Every structure is written in structure tokens, then in C-alpha cells.
Amino acid sequence: MYRSFFGLKELPFKISPDLSYFYKQASREEMVEALLYSILRGDGIVKVVGEVGIGKTMMLRMLVEKLPKHYQNIYISSPNLSPIDFLKFICSELQISYDSTDTKHDLVKRLQTRLIEAYAQGKRVVMLVDEAQSMTLDALEEVRLLGNLETETDKLLQMVLFGQPELDATLHDVRVKPLKDRIAAELTLPPLNGNEVLMYLNYRMRVAGRLDQDVFTNQIAKQVWKISGGFPRAINLLADKLLMAAFSDGAIQVNKKHLRTLGYSSTSNKGTGIWLRYAVVFGGLLVSLSVMAFVWQKGYGTVDVPKNVSQMPVTSKILSIKELSEKTDTNAKTIKELYRLNMSAFQYLQQLPNSGELLLLSRDHIHGFQSVYKEVMSKVPQGQQSKVYVLLNLDLSKNHFETLTFFDISNLSQKAVKTLQEKFSKEMPQLASRVLTVQQLKAAL
């Protein structure tokens, strides 16, 4: 929409990891080099911790890019598996055949044999685990045991765990102390500071093709820093909305007026808790709808949006995990998990056109979330569990707090979708699943 106006070849603030936009400042490049050094010197287990949206996945991908050719990597993005499924996944990634009746001991022996073969050929294997905070204690114990696979001089399998701060909390559990004691190196990703945010914003604009004067001034960058807390994903979401606001205003630079258009004052305080980063994400849908309405009213096209965007279920009101927990009588751990799932759902929906289809499985009060989500995940094959999303629908004025669980069917044939619906209808008849477009989902909220 605004690309030609700002002289851009592509959108500069997409939230999907793109290595061409890797920001080397703010210790990012140094940390990748430190990780690479740790792996090359043979460390068995390395841990990288950072908040949601800090750039862990981007760092993981950059690390893979820099690994020497004789390294084979195993990437695990959904590690909340049972120990035996965890081992089976690793075997599958290394193309190791196994029998359905194999025990953990059998799988480890098969794995050890393959790793020894690879080592003899001069190859090394490194396992990269994303979202490691979701691993069970049993799976973490399996990580420790896999660390025992070694020759007289080298580890046969090296592992890097990327996770949110909850991973540190889990590792304090006395039951996994032996694993914690074996972690050879630890890195923590910090948020960007005010000056780094300015450089980050204009760096991404340059990569996207901007050749003229900077669109983001130091004054605006400091406000973006205060609102986002310096977290790259939140910065990207906000910067994209600011560019839309500036475009609709015909302005070649973002200014305070555009912040006010999005509902932020020029005196916004820096976020002090995890909620503010989520507030930017939740607010993103509301912001994009309100700005698009403003843009299209100027004659650039037509779009159906609510007459009163405040009726949308997303709110810019800051609400802590504790407050929402108390309002809904739901434990804080569940609320925190919902925030994480909601962010993933929001990212997925942003990538789809309004005509994109999804399978809505259930619409429940927050109270019913855990039981429904757990049962849905138990019915979905392991390889497709990443296609299940949960979106929060909050209306504080009406004390309305619900979750929507849906399935990504964007790459499925009509026959496959029908088969999936029949499966859920048979095994979970209470769901009454139905296919919706993204536009219909927005209208239903």
C-alpha cells in the first residue's frame, strides 16, 4: 500500500524472520558469533533466553546460516513432546528407520549408531530447539541423557535450547538440576535501547529500498522505544502502522500526529512488564482496521470495517496478567500461555488475505480453554499441531473474555478439509467446526 510512496521495494517491517534484515547491532552479531564459537569448540548444551518477540528465531536462523557445511542441524519448533516422541522426531530428522514397538532404549541405540557413523565421516550434528520453555521435565531429562552420547573426545550430539524466561524458571527445578549443571554456555538477548531503535528502524527502511531522507526521526524512535519496550517484533508491528498513518496523511516523515492517530500520546511511558509488548500486538488488529478505514476513505479502494472500531474485541487498555487472571478467575499460567498463543494466531492472520480460509473449531470462555485445547491437540497428528491457533477475544466493557481455536487449512484441498471436519465431528462432536474466511472471522468477533 505505502511502498511506492516511500520508495520501497518491499515491506520493511514484516514480522516473519528474514535474514536479509538481520540487525547486526545491539550485540546481535556478537551473540551469533559467540554461539557459533561455542558449537565449534564442542560444547554439549547451550542455552539462549529472551522474551517473546526479542529475536530468538532470527538468531537461530542466522546461526544455521553460519554453520560450516559439515554440520547437520536438527530443528525442533514444537518441543512439547513426550520423551519417546521427542526421540522419534530426532530419528525422523536424521532419516533413521525405527519400529512402532521400539522402546526409548531402542531409539537411543539407533540414534547413537547413526551419530557414530556421521562422526566417522567427519560430520557433526547439532540440534536446535525453539520454544524450549514448553518442554516437559521428562523431555528435558532426555536432553541430558542425549548429552551423554560422546566419543572419548567429542560430543556426538550438540544442543542449543532457545526459550523464553520460563525456561530458566523450569531449570531451577531440582529434578532437572543435572541438566542445568551441564549447560556449557548461556546467552540472554536484551531489548534494544532508544538509540538502537532509531538505527533499527531506518536500517530496515534502507534494506527495503529507501534511498531518501530517514522516515523515522530520533524523537519518534524514542516514542517507539517507550511503547514497544525495545522488542523487535513489537517495533515492527508499530512501525508498519505508523507508515500507514503517515502515508494516509501524505507525510514523508512519521510525526507525533501519527502516533496520536494510533492512540498513543507523545508522553507514553516505557513498558515495564510483558503485557505492553502484547498490547502492541493485540492493538495491531484494531490499529490496522482504523488506519485502513482512514486510508480507503480517501479513495484508494473499498473495505468493510466496523463503523465503531472500539467495538472490535481488541483493546488498547493495558491489563496485566494478574488483572486478567483475577477478572476471569483463571490461573496466571493459563493467561500467560494464552497471550503467547494469541501472538502466534495474530501473526498467522496478518499473513492471510481476507479471502483466506480457516477451520474454526471452537469458541469458548477462557475457563474452557485448557480442556478444549488439550483435547484438540490430542486429536491432531504431531506434524500438524503447529497449524492449531488460539485467538483471544476480549471486550473489557462487557466483561467478555473468550478464546477461538482454529486450524490452518490454507494449504489443504477441499477433500482434505472435509476429512478433517468429519474427524473432529466424530471425535469431538461438541465442537461443531465450520470453515470461515478471515473476513468472516473478523466480522464474527
Coordinates of C-alpha atoms in Angstrom, one line a residue:
M1 CA 0.0 0.0 0.0
Y2 CA 2.7 2.6 1.0
R3 CA 5.7 1.0 -0.7
S4 CA 5.8 3.3 -3.8
F5 CA 5.0 6.4 -1.7
F6 CA 8.2 5.9 0.5
G7 CA 10.3 4.5 -2.4
L8 CA 10.4 0.9 -1.1
K9 CA 10.9 -2.3 -3.0
E10 CA 9.2 -4.4 -0.3
L11 CA 7.5 -4.1 3.1
P12 CA 10.2 -3.2 5.7
F13 CA 8.5 -4.4 8.8
K14 CA 7.2 -7.9 8.2
I15 CA 7.3 -9.9 11.4
S16 CA 8.4 -13.2 9.8
P17 CA 12.2 -13.8 10.2
D18 CA 14.1 -12.6 7.1
L19 CA 17.9 -12.9 7.3
S20 CA 18.3 -10.1 4.8
Y21 CA 17.0 -7.8 7.6
F22 CA 19.2 -9.2 10.3
Y23 CA 20.2 -6.3 12.5
K24 CA 23.9 -6.7 13.5
Q25 CA 24.0 -4.0 16.2
A26 CA 22.7 -4.3 19.8
S27 CA 25.1 -7.2 20.4
R28 CA 23.1 -9.4 17.9
E29 CA 26.1 -10.2 15.6
E30 CA 28.4 -10.7 18.6
M31 CA 25.9 -13.2 20.2
V32 CA 25.6 -15.2 17.0
E33 CA 29.4 -15.4 16.8
A34 CA 29.5 -16.4 20.5
L35 CA 27.0 -19.2 19.7
L36 CA 29.0 -20.3 16.7
Y37 CA 32.2 -20.4 18.7
S38 CA 30.6 -22.4 21.5
I39 CA 29.4 -25.0 18.9
L40 CA 32.7 -25.2 17.1
R41 CA 34.6 -25.8 20.3
G42 CA 32.4 -28.7 21.0
D43 CA 30.1 -27.5 23.8
G44 CA 27.4 -30.1 24.5
I45 CA 24.4 -27.9 25.6
V46 CA 24.0 -24.2 25.1
K47 CA 21.0 -22.0 26.3
V48 CA 19.7 -18.8 24.7
V49 CA 16.9 -17.0 26.6
G50 CA 14.8 -14.0 25.6
E51 CA 11.3 -12.6 25.9
V52 CA 8.6 -13.1 23.3
G53 CA 9.4 -11.1 20.2
I54 CA 13.1 -10.4 21.1
G55 CA 14.5 -12.1 18.0
K56 CA 15.4 -15.6 19.1
T57 CA 14.2 -17.3 15.9
M58 CA 16.0 -14.8 13.8
M59 CA 19.2 -15.5 15.7
L60 CA 18.6 -19.3 15.4
R61 CA 18.3 -19.0 11.6
M62 CA 21.4 -16.8 11.4
L63 CA 23.3 -19.4 13.3
V64 CA 22.2 -22.1 10.9
E65 CA 23.3 -19.9 8.0
K66 CA 26.8 -19.6 9.5
L67 CA 27.3 -23.3 10.5
P68 CA 30.1 -25.0 8.5
K69 CA 29.0 -27.4 5.8
H70 CA 30.0 -30.5 7.7
Y71 CA 27.3 -29.7 10.4
Q72 CA 23.9 -31.2 10.0
N73 CA 21.2 -29.4 12.0
I74 CA 18.0 -30.8 13.5
Y75 CA 15.4 -28.1 14.0
I76 CA 12.6 -28.7 16.5
S77 CA 10.0 -25.9 16.7
S78 CA 7.3 -27.6 18.8
P79 CA 9.2 -29.4 21.5
N80 CA 6.3 -30.1 23.8
L81 CA 6.6 -33.8 23.1
S82 CA 6.7 -36.9 25.3
P83 CA 10.3 -38.3 25.6
I84 CA 9.6 -41.1 23.2
D85 CA 8.0 -38.8 20.6
F86 CA 11.0 -36.5 21.1
L87 CA 13.4 -39.3 20.2
K88 CA 11.3 -40.4 17.3
F89 CA 11.3 -36.9 15.9
I90 CA 15.1 -36.7 16.1
C91 CA 15.3 -40.1 14.4
S92 CA 13.0 -39.0 11.6
E93 CA 15.1 -35.8 11.0
L94 CA 18.2 -38.0 10.7
Q95 CA 16.3 -40.4 8.4
I96 CA 16.7 -43.3 10.9
S97 CA 14.2 -46.1 10.5
Y98 CA 12.5 -47.4 13.6
D99 CA 9.7 -49.7 14.6
S100 CA 6.5 -48.6 16.2
T101 CA 7.3 -51.0 19.0
D102 CA 10.7 -49.5 19.7
T103 CA 11.4 -48.5 23.3
K104 CA 13.3 -45.4 24.3
H105 CA 16.4 -47.6 24.7
D106 CA 16.0 -49.0 21.2
L107 CA 15.6 -45.5 19.7
V108 CA 18.7 -44.2 21.6
K109 CA 20.8 -47.1 20.3
R110 CA 19.7 -46.5 16.7
L111 CA 20.4 -42.8 17.2
Q112 CA 23.9 -43.5 18.7
T113 CA 24.8 -45.8 15.8
R114 CA 23.9 -43.1 13.2
L115 CA 25.7 -40.4 15.1
I116 CA 28.9 -42.5 15.3
E117 CA 28.6 -43.1 11.6
A118 CA 28.3 -39.4 10.9
Y119 CA 31.3 -38.7 13.3
A120 CA 33.4 -41.2 11.4
Q121 CA 32.7 -39.4 8.2
G122 CA 33.8 -36.1 9.7
K123 CA 30.3 -34.8 10.1
R124 CA 28.8 -33.2 13.2
V125 CA 25.2 -32.9 14.3
V126 CA 23.6 -30.0 16.2
M127 CA 20.1 -29.9 17.5
L128 CA 18.4 -26.5 17.7
V129 CA 15.3 -26.4 19.9
D130 CA 13.0 -23.4 19.6
E131 CA 10.4 -22.5 22.2
A132 CA 12.3 -24.8 24.7
Q133 CA 10.3 -23.4 27.6
S134 CA 7.4 -25.6 26.6
M135 CA 9.4 -28.8 27.1
T136 CA 8.3 -31.1 29.8
L137 CA 10.6 -32.1 32.6
D138 CA 10.8 -35.6 31.2
A139 CA 11.8 -34.3 27.8
L140 CA 14.5 -32.0 29.4
E141 CA 15.8 -35.1 31.2
E142 CA 16.0 -36.8 27.7
V143 CA 18.1 -33.8 26.5
R144 CA 20.5 -34.5 29.4
L145 CA 20.7 -38.2 28.5
L146 CA 21.4 -37.4 24.9
G147 CA 24.3 -35.2 26.1
N148 CA 25.9 -38.5 27.3
L149 CA 26.3 -39.7 23.7
E150 CA 30.0 -39.0 23.1
T151 CA 33.3 -40.3 21.9
E152 CA 36.4 -40.2 24.1
T153 CA 37.0 -36.6 23.0
D154 CA 33.8 -35.1 21.5
K155 CA 30.1 -34.9 21.9
L156 CA 28.2 -36.8 19.2
L157 CA 25.1 -34.6 19.5
Q158 CA 25.3 -30.9 20.4
M159 CA 22.2 -29.0 21.5
V160 CA 21.1 -25.3 21.6
L161 CA 18.0 -24.5 23.6
F162 CA 16.2 -21.3 22.6
G163 CA 13.5 -20.3 25.1
Q164 CA 11.6 -17.6 27.0
P165 CA 12.5 -16.8 30.6
E166 CA 10.2 -19.5 31.8
L167 CA 12.9 -21.9 30.6
D168 CA 15.2 -20.5 33.4
A169 CA 12.4 -21.0 35.9
T170 CA 12.0 -24.6 34.8
L171 CA 15.7 -25.3 35.1
H172 CA 15.6 -24.2 38.7
D173 CA 13.5 -27.3 39.4
V174 CA 15.7 -29.7 41.5
R175 CA 14.6 -32.5 39.2
V176 CA 16.5 -31.1 36.2
K177 CA 19.5 -29.8 38.2
P178 CA 21.8 -32.3 36.5
L179 CA 20.8 -30.8 33.1
K180 CA 21.3 -27.2 34.3
D181 CA 24.7 -28.1 35.6
R182 CA 25.7 -29.4 32.1
I183 CA 24.8 -26.2 30.3
A184 CA 28.2 -25.0 29.0
A185 CA 27.2 -21.5 27.8
E186 CA 24.3 -19.2 28.4
L187 CA 23.2 -16.1 26.5
T188 CA 20.4 -13.6 27.2
L189 CA 19.0 -11.4 24.4
P190 CA 18.4 -7.8 25.6
P191 CA 15.9 -5.4 24.2
L192 CA 17.1 -2.5 22.0
N193 CA 17.7 0.8 23.7
G194 CA 16.4 4.1 22.4
N195 CA 19.4 4.9 20.1
E196 CA 19.4 1.3 18.7
V197 CA 15.7 1.6 17.9
L198 CA 16.4 4.6 15.7
M199 CA 19.1 2.8 13.9
Y200 CA 17.0 -0.4 13.6
L201 CA 14.0 1.5 12.1
N202 CA 16.0 3.3 9.4
Y203 CA 18.2 0.3 8.7
R204 CA 15.2 -1.8 7.8
M205 CA 13.9 1.0 5.6
R206 CA 17.2 1.1 3.8
V207 CA 17.2 -2.6 3.2
A208 CA 13.7 -2.3 1.8
G209 CA 14.9 0.2 -0.7
R210 CA 14.5 3.7 0.9
L211 CA 17.2 6.0 -0.5
D212 CA 15.9 9.4 0.5
Q213 CA 15.9 11.1 4.0
D214 CA 15.1 9.0 7.1
V215 CA 11.4 8.5 7.6
F216 CA 11.8 7.9 11.4
T217 CA 13.3 10.8 13.4
N218 CA 15.1 10.4 16.7
Q219 CA 12.1 11.9 18.5
I220 CA 9.7 9.3 17.0
A221 CA 12.2 6.5 17.6
K222 CA 12.3 7.3 21.3
Q223 CA 8.5 7.1 21.4
V224 CA 8.5 3.8 19.6
W225 CA 11.1 2.5 22.1
K226 CA 8.9 3.6 25.0
I227 CA 5.8 2.0 23.6
S228 CA 7.4 -1.3 22.4
G229 CA 9.9 -1.7 25.2
G230 CA 12.6 -2.2 22.6
F231 CA 11.3 -5.6 21.4
P232 CA 11.9 -6.0 17.6
R233 CA 8.6 -7.8 16.9
A234 CA 6.6 -5.1 18.7
I235 CA 8.7 -2.4 17.0
N236 CA 7.9 -3.9 13.6
L237 CA 4.2 -4.0 14.2
L238 CA 4.0 -0.4 15.4
A239 CA 6.3 0.9 12.7
D240 CA 4.2 -0.7 10.0
K241 CA 1.1 1.1 11.4
L242 CA 3.0 4.4 11.6
L243 CA 4.0 4.2 8.0
M244 CA 0.3 3.6 7.0
A245 CA -0.7 6.6 9.1
A246 CA 2.0 8.8 7.5
F247 CA 1.0 7.6 4.0
S248 CA -2.6 8.4 4.6
D249 CA -1.6 11.8 5.8
G250 CA 0.7 12.4 2.8
A251 CA 3.7 12.9 5.1
I252 CA 7.2 11.8 4.1
Q253 CA 8.2 11.6 7.8
V254 CA 6.4 10.0 10.7
N255 CA 5.5 12.6 13.4
K256 CA 3.6 12.8 16.7
K257 CA 0.3 13.3 14.9
H258 CA 0.6 9.8 13.5
L259 CA 1.3 8.4 17.0
R260 CA -1.9 10.1 18.2
T261 CA -3.8 8.6 15.2
L262 CA -2.9 5.2 16.5
G263 CA -4.0 6.1 20.1
Y264 CA -0.6 6.8 21.6
S265 CA 0.3 10.0 23.3
S266 CA 3.8 11.6 22.9
T267 CA 4.4 11.0 26.7
S268 CA 3.8 7.2 26.7
N269 CA 5.8 5.5 29.4
K270 CA 8.2 2.7 28.6
G271 CA 6.6 -0.7 29.2
T272 CA 7.6 -2.2 32.5
G273 CA 6.0 -5.7 32.1
I274 CA 5.5 -8.3 29.4
W275 CA 1.9 -7.1 28.8
L276 CA 2.8 -3.9 26.9
R277 CA 4.6 -5.9 24.2
Y278 CA 1.4 -7.9 23.9
A279 CA -0.7 -4.8 24.0
V280 CA 1.0 -3.6 20.8
V281 CA 0.3 -7.0 19.2
F282 CA -3.4 -7.1 20.3
G283 CA -3.8 -3.4 19.4
G284 CA -2.3 -4.2 16.0
L285 CA -5.5 -5.5 14.6
L286 CA -7.5 -2.6 15.9
V287 CA -4.9 -0.1 14.6
S288 CA -4.7 -1.6 11.2
L289 CA -8.5 -1.6 10.8
S290 CA -8.8 2.0 11.9
V291 CA -5.9 3.3 9.7
M292 CA -7.1 1.3 6.7
A293 CA -10.6 2.8 7.1
F294 CA -9.0 6.2 7.1
V295 CA -6.8 5.4 4.0
W296 CA -9.6 3.9 2.0
Q297 CA -12.0 6.8 2.7
K298 CA -9.6 8.9 0.7
G299 CA -10.5 6.9 -2.4
Y300 CA -7.8 4.2 -2.6
G301 CA -10.3 1.4 -2.6
T302 CA -13.2 0.0 -0.5
V303 CA -13.2 -2.2 2.6
D304 CA -15.9 -3.2 5.1
V305 CA -14.9 -2.2 8.6
P306 CA -16.9 -1.7 11.7
K307 CA -18.5 1.7 12.0
N308 CA -17.1 1.9 15.5
V309 CA -13.7 0.3 15.8
S310 CA -14.0 0.4 19.5
Q311 CA -16.5 -2.4 19.1
M312 CA -13.7 -4.7 18.0
P313 CA -12.6 -7.3 20.6
V314 CA -9.1 -6.0 20.8
T315 CA -8.4 -3.3 23.3
S316 CA -5.5 -0.9 23.9
K317 CA -6.3 -0.8 27.6
I318 CA -3.2 -2.2 29.5
L319 CA -4.2 -5.1 31.6
S320 CA -1.6 -7.2 33.5
I321 CA -1.6 -11.0 33.5
K322 CA -2.6 -10.8 37.2
E323 CA -5.6 -8.5 36.5
L324 CA -6.9 -10.6 33.7
S325 CA -6.4 -13.7 35.8
E326 CA -8.5 -12.1 38.6
K327 CA -11.2 -10.9 36.2
T328 CA -11.7 -14.3 34.7
D329 CA -10.9 -16.4 37.7
T330 CA -8.2 -18.2 35.7
N331 CA -4.7 -19.1 36.9
A332 CA -2.0 -16.8 35.7
K333 CA 0.0 -19.6 34.0
T334 CA -3.0 -20.2 31.7
I335 CA -3.3 -16.5 30.9
K336 CA 0.4 -16.3 30.0
E337 CA 0.0 -19.3 27.7
L338 CA -3.0 -17.6 26.1
Y339 CA -1.0 -14.4 25.4
R340 CA 1.7 -16.5 23.7
L341 CA -0.8 -18.4 21.6
N342 CA -2.7 -15.2 20.7
M343 CA 0.5 -13.7 19.4
S344 CA 1.1 -16.6 17.1
A345 CA -2.5 -16.5 15.9
F346 CA -2.2 -12.8 15.2
Q347 CA 0.9 -13.3 13.2
Y348 CA -0.7 -16.0 11.1
L349 CA -3.8 -14.0 10.4
Q350 CA -1.7 -11.0 9.3
Q351 CA -0.2 -13.1 6.6
L352 CA -3.6 -14.2 5.1
P353 CA -5.8 -12.2 2.7
N354 CA -9.4 -11.5 3.8
S355 CA -10.5 -14.3 1.5
G356 CA -8.1 -16.8 3.2
E357 CA -9.9 -19.8 4.8
L358 CA -9.5 -21.4 8.2
L359 CA -11.4 -24.0 10.2
L360 CA -13.0 -22.6 13.3
L361 CA -13.1 -25.5 15.8
S362 CA -14.4 -23.9 19.0
R363 CA -15.4 -20.6 20.7
D364 CA -15.2 -20.8 24.4
H365 CA -14.9 -18.7 27.6
I366 CA -11.4 -18.6 28.9
H367 CA -12.5 -21.0 31.6
G368 CA -12.9 -23.8 29.0
F369 CA -9.7 -23.1 27.1
Q370 CA -7.4 -25.6 28.6
S371 CA -9.6 -28.7 28.3
V372 CA -10.7 -27.9 24.8
Y373 CA -7.2 -27.0 23.5
K374 CA -5.7 -30.1 25.2
E375 CA -8.3 -32.4 23.6
V376 CA -7.9 -30.7 20.1
M377 CA -4.2 -31.2 20.2
S378 CA -4.6 -34.8 21.2
K379 CA -6.6 -35.4 18.0
V380 CA -4.3 -33.6 15.7
P381 CA -1.3 -35.6 14.3
Q382 CA 2.1 -34.4 15.7
G383 CA 3.2 -32.9 12.4
Q384 CA 0.2 -30.7 12.1
Q385 CA -0.1 -29.4 15.7
S386 CA 1.6 -26.2 14.6
K387 CA -1.4 -25.5 12.5
V388 CA -3.7 -25.1 15.5
Y389 CA -4.1 -21.5 16.7
V390 CA -5.9 -19.8 19.6
L391 CA -7.1 -16.2 19.3
L392 CA -8.2 -14.1 22.3
N393 CA -11.4 -12.1 22.0
L394 CA -11.6 -9.5 24.8
D395 CA -14.2 -6.9 25.5
L396 CA -13.5 -5.4 28.9
S397 CA -16.5 -3.1 28.8
K398 CA -18.8 -6.1 28.7
N399 CA -16.6 -8.4 30.8
H400 CA -16.5 -10.7 27.7
F401 CA -13.5 -13.0 27.6
E402 CA -13.4 -15.8 25.1
T403 CA -11.0 -17.9 23.1
L404 CA -11.3 -19.0 19.5
T405 CA -9.5 -22.2 18.4
F406 CA -9.0 -22.6 14.7
F407 CA -7.0 -24.7 12.3
D408 CA -4.8 -23.5 9.3
I409 CA -6.4 -25.1 6.2
S410 CA -4.7 -22.7 3.7
N411 CA -2.7 -25.5 2.0
L412 CA -5.4 -28.2 2.2
S413 CA -7.6 -29.4 -0.6
Q414 CA -11.4 -29.3 -0.2
K415 CA -11.4 -33.1 0.2
A416 CA -8.7 -32.9 3.0
V417 CA -10.7 -30.2 4.8
K418 CA -13.9 -32.3 4.6
T419 CA -12.0 -35.3 6.0
L420 CA -10.6 -33.1 8.8
Q421 CA -14.1 -31.8 9.7
E422 CA -15.5 -35.3 9.7
K423 CA -12.7 -36.4 12.0
F424 CA -13.5 -33.6 14.5
S425 CA -17.3 -34.1 14.2
K426 CA -16.8 -37.8 15.0
E427 CA -14.3 -37.5 17.8
M428 CA -15.3 -34.1 19.3
P429 CA -19.0 -33.6 18.3
Q430 CA -19.4 -30.8 20.8
L431 CA -17.2 -28.5 18.6
A432 CA -19.4 -28.1 15.5
S433 CA -16.5 -26.9 13.4
R434 CA -17.0 -24.7 10.4
V435 CA -15.0 -23.1 7.6
L436 CA -14.7 -19.3 7.7
T437 CA -12.8 -16.7 5.7
V438 CA -10.5 -14.3 7.6
Q439 CA -13.1 -11.5 6.8
Q440 CA -15.9 -13.6 8.3
L441 CA -13.8 -14.2 11.4
K442 CA -13.2 -10.5 11.9
A443 CA -16.9 -9.9 11.4
A444 CA -17.8 -12.6 13.9
L445 CA -15.6 -11.1 16.7

